[in-house]
Amino acid sequence: MRTFTTRDGSIWMPSYLTFIDSKTCIGCGRCFKVCSRDVMHLHGVDDAGEILGPCNDEDDDFDGELNRMIMVVDNAGRCIGCGACARVCPKNCQTHVAADELAT
């Protein structure tokens, strides 16, 4: 098992964001707002539940196919495992994996 520490030497285990459940996510953007690492972005979803792509601005309606928006983890390698996104998520739709589990 790898040991991680904070600056003061306290033992800490980062837990990295690996997945956001598209069926549960409401696309509120709270996780995006607290993430300083650009790990996730809003993506459009059509009526069939297919992800259309990233939403670049509020006027992006994907030629009328946009039904709703969800958050998608599209830069997982940038996550530092701070857990800020999990603390603000009202739907508990995120999956986090401890650093020592990812290493194996």
mmCIF file of C-alpha atoms in Angstrom, residues 3-81:
data_model
loop_
_atom_site.group_PDB
_atom_site.id
_atom_site.type_symbol
_atom_site.label_atom_id
_atom_site.label_comp_id
_atom_site.label_asym_id
_atom_site.label_seq_id
_atom_site.Cartn_x
_atom_site.Cartn_y
_atom_site.Cartn_z
ATOM 1 C CA THR A 3 1.306 6.149 1.655
ATOM 2 C CA PHE A 4 0.211 9.668 0.788
ATOM 3 C CA THR A 5 0.761 12.632 3.078
ATOM 4 C CA THR A 6 -0.311 16.241 3.315
ATOM 5 C CA ARG A 7 2.163 19.092 3.632
ATOM 6 C CA ASP A 8 2.220 18.755 7.414
ATOM 7 C CA GLY A 9 2.939 15.033 7.184
ATOM 8 C CA SER A 10 -0.572 13.802 7.999
ATOM 9 C CA ILE A 11 -1.516 10.584 6.231
ATOM 10 C CA TRP A 12 -4.132 11.110 3.529
ATOM 11 C CA MET A 13 -5.638 8.874 0.850
ATOM 12 C CA PRO A 14 -6.779 10.731 -2.289
ATOM 13 C CA SER A 15 -9.958 9.408 -3.847
ATOM 14 C CA TYR A 16 -10.094 10.126 -7.574
ATOM 15 C CA LEU A 17 -13.237 10.869 -9.559
ATOM 16 C CA THR A 18 -13.595 8.133 -12.164
ATOM 17 C CA PHE A 19 -17.242 8.239 -13.294
ATOM 18 C CA ILE A 20 -20.481 10.246 -13.117
ATOM 19 C CA ASP A 21 -23.750 8.333 -13.528
ATOM 20 C CA SER A 22 -25.601 9.911 -16.462
ATOM 21 C CA LYS A 23 -28.950 8.553 -15.272
ATOM 22 C CA THR A 24 -28.665 10.273 -11.889
ATOM 23 C CA CYS A 25 -26.763 13.483 -12.748
ATOM 24 C CA ILE A 26 -28.992 16.546 -13.097
ATOM 25 C CA GLY A 27 -26.335 18.743 -14.705
ATOM 26 C CA CYS A 28 -26.479 21.369 -11.971
ATOM 27 C CA GLY A 29 -22.798 22.234 -12.428
ATOM 28 C CA ARG A 30 -21.911 22.401 -8.734
ATOM 29 C CA CYS A 31 -19.066 19.918 -9.140
ATOM 30 C CA PHE A 32 -17.710 21.824 -12.127
ATOM 31 C CA LYS A 33 -17.705 25.068 -10.170
ATOM 32 C CA VAL A 34 -15.653 23.678 -7.273
ATOM 33 C CA CYS A 35 -13.181 21.730 -9.428
ATOM 34 C CA SER A 36 -9.991 23.696 -10.047
ATOM 35 C CA ARG A 37 -8.514 21.021 -12.323
ATOM 36 C CA ASP A 38 -10.870 20.988 -15.364
ATOM 37 C CA VAL A 39 -11.764 17.307 -14.776
ATOM 38 C CA MET A 40 -15.395 17.361 -15.965
ATOM 39 C CA HIS A 41 -17.644 19.308 -18.337
ATOM 40 C CA LEU A 42 -21.322 19.629 -19.193
ATOM 41 C CA HIS A 43 -22.437 17.480 -22.121
ATOM 42 C CA GLY A 44 -25.765 17.466 -23.916
ATOM 43 C CA VAL A 45 -28.034 14.418 -23.904
ATOM 44 C CA ASP A 46 -30.840 13.659 -26.381
ATOM 45 C CA ASP A 47 -34.253 12.051 -25.717
ATOM 46 C CA ALA A 48 -32.798 8.548 -26.152
ATOM 47 C CA GLY A 49 -30.128 9.197 -23.504
ATOM 48 C CA GLU A 50 -27.267 9.426 -25.998
ATOM 49 C CA ILE A 51 -24.526 11.892 -25.121
ATOM 50 C CA LEU A 52 -24.334 14.511 -27.887
ATOM 51 C CA GLY A 53 -21.078 16.191 -26.887
ATOM 52 C CA PRO A 54 -19.753 19.027 -24.758
ATOM 53 C CA CYS A 55 -21.912 22.105 -24.239
ATOM 54 C CA ASN A 56 -19.763 25.081 -25.092
ATOM 55 C CA ASP A 57 -22.304 27.777 -24.320
ATOM 56 C CA GLU A 58 -25.914 28.194 -23.244
ATOM 57 C CA ASP A 59 -27.126 28.566 -26.851
ATOM 58 C CA ASP A 60 -25.832 25.132 -27.901
ATOM 59 C CA ASP A 61 -28.938 23.020 -28.569
ATOM 60 C CA PHE A 62 -27.351 20.437 -30.918
ATOM 61 C CA ASP A 63 -29.774 21.258 -33.752
ATOM 62 C CA GLY A 64 -32.796 20.865 -31.488
ATOM 63 C CA GLU A 65 -31.808 17.425 -30.188
ATOM 64 C CA LEU A 66 -30.799 18.604 -26.694
ATOM 65 C CA ASN A 67 -33.050 17.173 -23.995
ATOM 66 C CA ARG A 68 -30.932 17.818 -20.901
ATOM 67 C CA MET A 69 -27.353 18.291 -19.753
ATOM 68 C CA ILE A 70 -25.152 16.100 -17.577
ATOM 69 C CA MET A 71 -21.623 16.262 -16.245
ATOM 70 C CA VAL A 72 -19.084 13.929 -17.862
ATOM 71 C CA VAL A 73 -15.591 13.081 -16.607
ATOM 72 C CA ASP A 74 -13.529 13.889 -19.694
ATOM 73 C CA ASN A 75 -10.150 14.669 -18.105
ATOM 74 C CA ALA A 76 -9.899 12.058 -15.336
ATOM 75 C CA GLY A 77 -6.104 12.241 -15.252
ATOM 76 C CA ARG A 78 -6.266 15.800 -13.959
ATOM 77 C CA CYS A 79 -8.140 14.818 -10.777
ATOM 78 C CA ILE A 80 -6.086 15.296 -7.596
ATOM 79 C CA GLY A 81 -8.520 13.380 -5.376
#
